[in-house]
Backbone as numpy.savetxt, mean C-alpha at the origin, in Angstrom:
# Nx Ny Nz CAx CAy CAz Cx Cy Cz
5.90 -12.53 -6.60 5.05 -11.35 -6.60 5.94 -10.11 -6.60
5.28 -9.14 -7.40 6.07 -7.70 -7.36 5.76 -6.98 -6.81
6.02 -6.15 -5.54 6.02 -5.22 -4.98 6.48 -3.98 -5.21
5.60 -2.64 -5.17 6.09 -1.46 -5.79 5.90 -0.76 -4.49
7.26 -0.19 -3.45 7.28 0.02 -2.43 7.46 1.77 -2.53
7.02 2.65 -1.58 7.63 3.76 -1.76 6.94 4.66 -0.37
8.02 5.78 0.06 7.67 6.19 1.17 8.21 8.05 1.06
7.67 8.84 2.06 8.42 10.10 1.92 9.33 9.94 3.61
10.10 10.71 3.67 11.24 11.33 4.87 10.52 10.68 5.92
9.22 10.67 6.45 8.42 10.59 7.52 8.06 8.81 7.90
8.06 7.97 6.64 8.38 7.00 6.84 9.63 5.92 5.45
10.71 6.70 5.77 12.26 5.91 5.12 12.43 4.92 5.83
12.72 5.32 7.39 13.30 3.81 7.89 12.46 2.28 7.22
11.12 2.90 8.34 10.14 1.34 7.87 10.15 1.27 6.72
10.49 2.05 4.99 10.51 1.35 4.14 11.85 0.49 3.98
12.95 0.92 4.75 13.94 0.09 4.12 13.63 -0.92 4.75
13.74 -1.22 6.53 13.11 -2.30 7.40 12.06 -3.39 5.84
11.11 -2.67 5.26 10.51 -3.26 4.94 11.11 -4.09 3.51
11.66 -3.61 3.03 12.20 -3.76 1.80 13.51 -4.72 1.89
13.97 -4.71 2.88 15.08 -5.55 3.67 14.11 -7.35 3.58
12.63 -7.10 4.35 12.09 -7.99 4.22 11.26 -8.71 3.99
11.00 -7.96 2.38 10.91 -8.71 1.23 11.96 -9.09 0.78
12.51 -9.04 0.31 13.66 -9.37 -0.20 14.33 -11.06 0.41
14.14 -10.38 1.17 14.38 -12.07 2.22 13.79 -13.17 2.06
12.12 -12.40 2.07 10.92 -13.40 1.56 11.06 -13.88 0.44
11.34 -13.05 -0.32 11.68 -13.57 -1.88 11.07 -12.84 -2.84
10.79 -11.72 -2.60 9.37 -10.81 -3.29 10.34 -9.71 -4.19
9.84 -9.57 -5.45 11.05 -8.48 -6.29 10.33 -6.83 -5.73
10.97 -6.19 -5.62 10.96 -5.11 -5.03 11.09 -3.70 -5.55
10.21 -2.93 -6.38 10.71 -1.85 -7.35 10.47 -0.57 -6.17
11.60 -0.05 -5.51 11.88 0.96 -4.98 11.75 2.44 -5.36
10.19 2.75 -5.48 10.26 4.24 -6.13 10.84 5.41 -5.07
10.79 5.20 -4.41 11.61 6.30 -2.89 10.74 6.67 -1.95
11.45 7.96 -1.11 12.64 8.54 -1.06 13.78 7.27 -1.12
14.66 7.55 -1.59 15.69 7.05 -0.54 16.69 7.85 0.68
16.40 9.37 1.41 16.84 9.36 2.26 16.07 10.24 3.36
16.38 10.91 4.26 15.40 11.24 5.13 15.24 12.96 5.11
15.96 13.24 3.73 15.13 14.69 3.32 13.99 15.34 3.22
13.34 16.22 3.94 12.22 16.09 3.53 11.70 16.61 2.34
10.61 15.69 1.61 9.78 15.48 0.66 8.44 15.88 0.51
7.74 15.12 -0.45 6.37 15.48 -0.37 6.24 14.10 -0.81
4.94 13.45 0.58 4.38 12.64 -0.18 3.50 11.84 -1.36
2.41 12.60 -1.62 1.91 12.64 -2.81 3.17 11.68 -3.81
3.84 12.52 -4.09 5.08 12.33 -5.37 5.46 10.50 -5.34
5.59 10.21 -4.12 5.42 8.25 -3.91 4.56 7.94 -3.59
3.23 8.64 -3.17 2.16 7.91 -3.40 1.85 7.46 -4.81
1.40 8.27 -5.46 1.90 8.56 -7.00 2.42 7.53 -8.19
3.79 7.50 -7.27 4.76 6.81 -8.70 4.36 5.35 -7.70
4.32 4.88 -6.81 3.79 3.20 -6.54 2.51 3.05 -6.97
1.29 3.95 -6.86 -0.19 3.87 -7.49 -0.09 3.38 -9.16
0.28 4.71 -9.72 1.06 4.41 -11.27 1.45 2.73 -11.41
2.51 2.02 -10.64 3.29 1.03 -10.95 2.19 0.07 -10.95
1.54 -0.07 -9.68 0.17 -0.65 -9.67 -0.95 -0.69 -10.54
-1.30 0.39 -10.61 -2.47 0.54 -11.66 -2.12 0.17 -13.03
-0.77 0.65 -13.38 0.25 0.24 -15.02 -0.09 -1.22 -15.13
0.13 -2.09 -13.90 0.10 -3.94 -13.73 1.98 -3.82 -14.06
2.31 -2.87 -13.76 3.97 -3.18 -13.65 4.32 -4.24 -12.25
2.94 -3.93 -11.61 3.78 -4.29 -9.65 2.22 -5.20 -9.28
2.32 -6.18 -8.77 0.89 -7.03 -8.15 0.26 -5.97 -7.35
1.69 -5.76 -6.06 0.76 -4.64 -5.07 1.70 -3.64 -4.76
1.39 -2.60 -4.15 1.84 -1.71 -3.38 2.18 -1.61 -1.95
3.17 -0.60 -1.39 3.13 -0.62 0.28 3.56 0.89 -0.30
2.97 1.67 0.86 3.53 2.42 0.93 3.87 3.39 2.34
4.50 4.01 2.77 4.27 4.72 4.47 4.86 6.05 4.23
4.36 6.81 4.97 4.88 7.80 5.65 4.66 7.92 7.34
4.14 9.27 7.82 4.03 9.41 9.25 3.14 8.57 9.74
1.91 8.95 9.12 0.77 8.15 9.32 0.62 7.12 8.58
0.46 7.03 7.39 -0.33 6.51 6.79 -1.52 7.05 5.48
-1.78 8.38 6.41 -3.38 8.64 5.60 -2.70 9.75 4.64
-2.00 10.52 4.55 -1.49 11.09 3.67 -1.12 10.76 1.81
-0.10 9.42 2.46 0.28 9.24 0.60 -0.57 7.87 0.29
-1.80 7.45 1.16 -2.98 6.61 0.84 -3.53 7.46 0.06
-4.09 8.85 0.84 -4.98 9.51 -0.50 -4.51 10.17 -1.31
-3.57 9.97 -1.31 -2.16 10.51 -2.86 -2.80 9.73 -3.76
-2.82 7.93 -3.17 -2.66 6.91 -3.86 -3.47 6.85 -4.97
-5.19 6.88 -3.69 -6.34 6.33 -4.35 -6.63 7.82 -5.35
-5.76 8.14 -5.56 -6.01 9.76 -6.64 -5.83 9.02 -8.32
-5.22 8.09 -8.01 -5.13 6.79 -9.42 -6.24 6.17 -9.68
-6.50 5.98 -10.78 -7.72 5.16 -11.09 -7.10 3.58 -11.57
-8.14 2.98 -10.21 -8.19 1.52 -10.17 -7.37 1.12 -8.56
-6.79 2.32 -8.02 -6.07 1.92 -6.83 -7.48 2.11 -5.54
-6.69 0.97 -4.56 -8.13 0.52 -3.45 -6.21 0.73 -2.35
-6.26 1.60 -1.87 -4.67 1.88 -0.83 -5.62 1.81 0.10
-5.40 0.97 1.30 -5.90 1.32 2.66 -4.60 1.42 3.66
-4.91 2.06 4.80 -4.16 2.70 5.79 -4.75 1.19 6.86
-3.77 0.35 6.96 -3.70 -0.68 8.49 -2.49 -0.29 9.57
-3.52 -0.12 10.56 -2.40 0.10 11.37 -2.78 -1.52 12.79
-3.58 -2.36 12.15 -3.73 -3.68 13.04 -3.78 -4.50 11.60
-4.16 -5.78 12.34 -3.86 -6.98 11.38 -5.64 -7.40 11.23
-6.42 -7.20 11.68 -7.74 -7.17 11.76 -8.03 -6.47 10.71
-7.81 -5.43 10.16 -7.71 -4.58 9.05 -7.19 -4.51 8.06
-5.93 -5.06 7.93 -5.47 -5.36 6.82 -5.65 -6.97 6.50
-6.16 -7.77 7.13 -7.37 -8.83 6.64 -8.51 -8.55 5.95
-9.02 -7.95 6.48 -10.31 -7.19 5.62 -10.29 -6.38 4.80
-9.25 -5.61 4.52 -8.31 -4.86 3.38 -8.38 -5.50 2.41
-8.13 -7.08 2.49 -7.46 -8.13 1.42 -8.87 -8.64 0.91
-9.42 -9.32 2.39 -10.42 -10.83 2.12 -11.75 -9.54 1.97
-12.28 -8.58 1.80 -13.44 -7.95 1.50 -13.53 -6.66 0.76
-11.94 -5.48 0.66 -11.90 -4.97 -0.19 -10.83 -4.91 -1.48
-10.74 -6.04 -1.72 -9.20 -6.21 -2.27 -8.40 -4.99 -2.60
-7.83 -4.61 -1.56 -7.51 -3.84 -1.57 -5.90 -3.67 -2.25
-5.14 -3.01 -3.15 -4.04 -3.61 -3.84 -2.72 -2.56 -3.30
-2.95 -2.06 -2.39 -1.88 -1.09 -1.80 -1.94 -0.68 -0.54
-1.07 -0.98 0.57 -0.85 -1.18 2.05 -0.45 0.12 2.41
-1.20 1.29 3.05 -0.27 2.14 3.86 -0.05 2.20 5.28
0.91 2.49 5.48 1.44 1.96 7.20 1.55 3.56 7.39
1.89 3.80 8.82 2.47 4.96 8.98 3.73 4.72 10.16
4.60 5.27 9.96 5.74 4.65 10.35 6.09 5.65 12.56
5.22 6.35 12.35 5.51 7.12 13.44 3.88 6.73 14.66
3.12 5.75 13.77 2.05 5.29 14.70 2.25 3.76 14.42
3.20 3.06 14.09 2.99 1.95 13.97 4.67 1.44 14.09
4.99 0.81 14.82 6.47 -0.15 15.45 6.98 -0.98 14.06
8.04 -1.38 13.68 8.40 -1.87 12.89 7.96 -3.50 12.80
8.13 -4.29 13.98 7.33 -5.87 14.49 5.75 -5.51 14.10
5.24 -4.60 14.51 3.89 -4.82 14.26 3.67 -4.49 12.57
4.29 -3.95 11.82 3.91 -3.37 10.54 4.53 -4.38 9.85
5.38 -5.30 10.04 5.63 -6.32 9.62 4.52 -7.32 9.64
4.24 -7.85 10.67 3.16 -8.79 10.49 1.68 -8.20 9.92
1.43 -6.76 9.71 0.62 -6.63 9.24 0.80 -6.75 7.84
1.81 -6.49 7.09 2.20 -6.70 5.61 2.42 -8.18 5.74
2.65 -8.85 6.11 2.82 -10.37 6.08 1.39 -11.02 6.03
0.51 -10.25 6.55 -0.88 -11.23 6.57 -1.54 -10.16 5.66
-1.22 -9.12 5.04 -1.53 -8.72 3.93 -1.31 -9.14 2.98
-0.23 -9.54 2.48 0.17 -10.28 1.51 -0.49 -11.99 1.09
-0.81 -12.42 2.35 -1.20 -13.59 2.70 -2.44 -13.85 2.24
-3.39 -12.77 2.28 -4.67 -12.72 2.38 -5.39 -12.18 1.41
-5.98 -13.58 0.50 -6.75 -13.07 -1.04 -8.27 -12.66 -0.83
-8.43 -12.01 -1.48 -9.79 -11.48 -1.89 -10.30 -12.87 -1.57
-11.85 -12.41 -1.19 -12.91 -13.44 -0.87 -14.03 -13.80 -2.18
-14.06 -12.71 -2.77 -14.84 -12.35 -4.15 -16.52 -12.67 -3.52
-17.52 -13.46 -4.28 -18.65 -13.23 -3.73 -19.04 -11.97 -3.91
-19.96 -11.71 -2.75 -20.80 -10.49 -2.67 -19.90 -9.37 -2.23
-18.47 -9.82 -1.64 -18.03 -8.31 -1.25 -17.19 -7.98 -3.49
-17.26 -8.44 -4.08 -16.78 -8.74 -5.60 -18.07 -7.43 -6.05
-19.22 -7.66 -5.76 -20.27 -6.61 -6.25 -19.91 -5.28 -5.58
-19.72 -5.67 -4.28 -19.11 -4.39 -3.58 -18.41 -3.26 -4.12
-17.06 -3.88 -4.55 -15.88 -3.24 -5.09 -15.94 -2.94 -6.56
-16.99 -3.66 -7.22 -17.25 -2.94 -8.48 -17.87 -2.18 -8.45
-18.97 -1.63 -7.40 -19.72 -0.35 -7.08 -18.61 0.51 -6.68
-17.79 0.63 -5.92 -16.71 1.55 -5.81 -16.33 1.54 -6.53
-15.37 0.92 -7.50 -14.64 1.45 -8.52 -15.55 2.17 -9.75
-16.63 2.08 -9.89 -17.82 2.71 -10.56 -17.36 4.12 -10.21
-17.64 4.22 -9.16 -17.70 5.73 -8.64 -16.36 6.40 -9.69
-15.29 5.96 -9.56 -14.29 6.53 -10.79 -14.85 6.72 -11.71
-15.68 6.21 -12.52 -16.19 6.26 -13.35 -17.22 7.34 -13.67
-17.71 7.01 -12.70 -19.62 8.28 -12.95 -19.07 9.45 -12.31
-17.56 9.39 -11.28 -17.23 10.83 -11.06 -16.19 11.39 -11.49
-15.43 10.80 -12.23 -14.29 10.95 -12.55 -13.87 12.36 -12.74
């Protein structure tokens, strides 16, 4: 699986932490940035990982900054991206198994590096359920459509 990872100044560490392990896992890894702890603007990697995603260059996305909710709604500014903000594993289960959701944002200053790990680990883990939450998510992605 391809992962299109990317973060601003606010969360660098947890992307490298994170990118360290994928890599390990075995997952190819396209690093859109930052790579250092200048500050940035997030948008700009919300952005270029949404792009990689939505292109079908990358399966999924991760992306972090402080929070989280920032370069999520960078993300979902792409059409066809579903970015949710987990900051538990309860959530990014339901991220997966009810909104397939195709891009992870963490936030690196509300969330520990052990815990944002296992939440990307059971993100990754965890496929769409399809069914009735399948009607769901084609009514949302509609909305791109009729509002675009």
């Amino acid at each position: 699986m391809k992962i299109a990872l990317g973060a601003d100044h606010g969360g660098f560490q947890l992307k490298e932490t994170i990118k360290e392990w994928l890599t390990e896992k075995g997952y190819e890894v396209l690093d859109k940035g930052t790579f250092d702890e200048q500050s940035c603007d997030y948008p700009d990697y919300g952005k270029a990982v949404a792009l990689e995603v939505a292109g079908g260059k990358a399966d999924r996305g991760v992306l972090i900054c402080g929070t989280g909710i920032g370069i999520s709604i960078s993300a979902n500014k792409v059409k066809g991206i579903r970015a949710a903000v987990c900051g538990d594993s309860f959530s990014a289960r339901m991220s997966r198994l009810h909104n397939d959701a195709n891009i992870l944002a963490l936030g690196q200053r509300v969330t520990g590096a052990g815990l944002a790990l296992d939440i990307l680990e059971l993100w990754l883990n965890t496929s769409f359920e399809g069914g009735r939450h399948k009607t769901r998510v084609d009514k949302m992605m509609q909305i791109e459509t009729d509002c675009g």
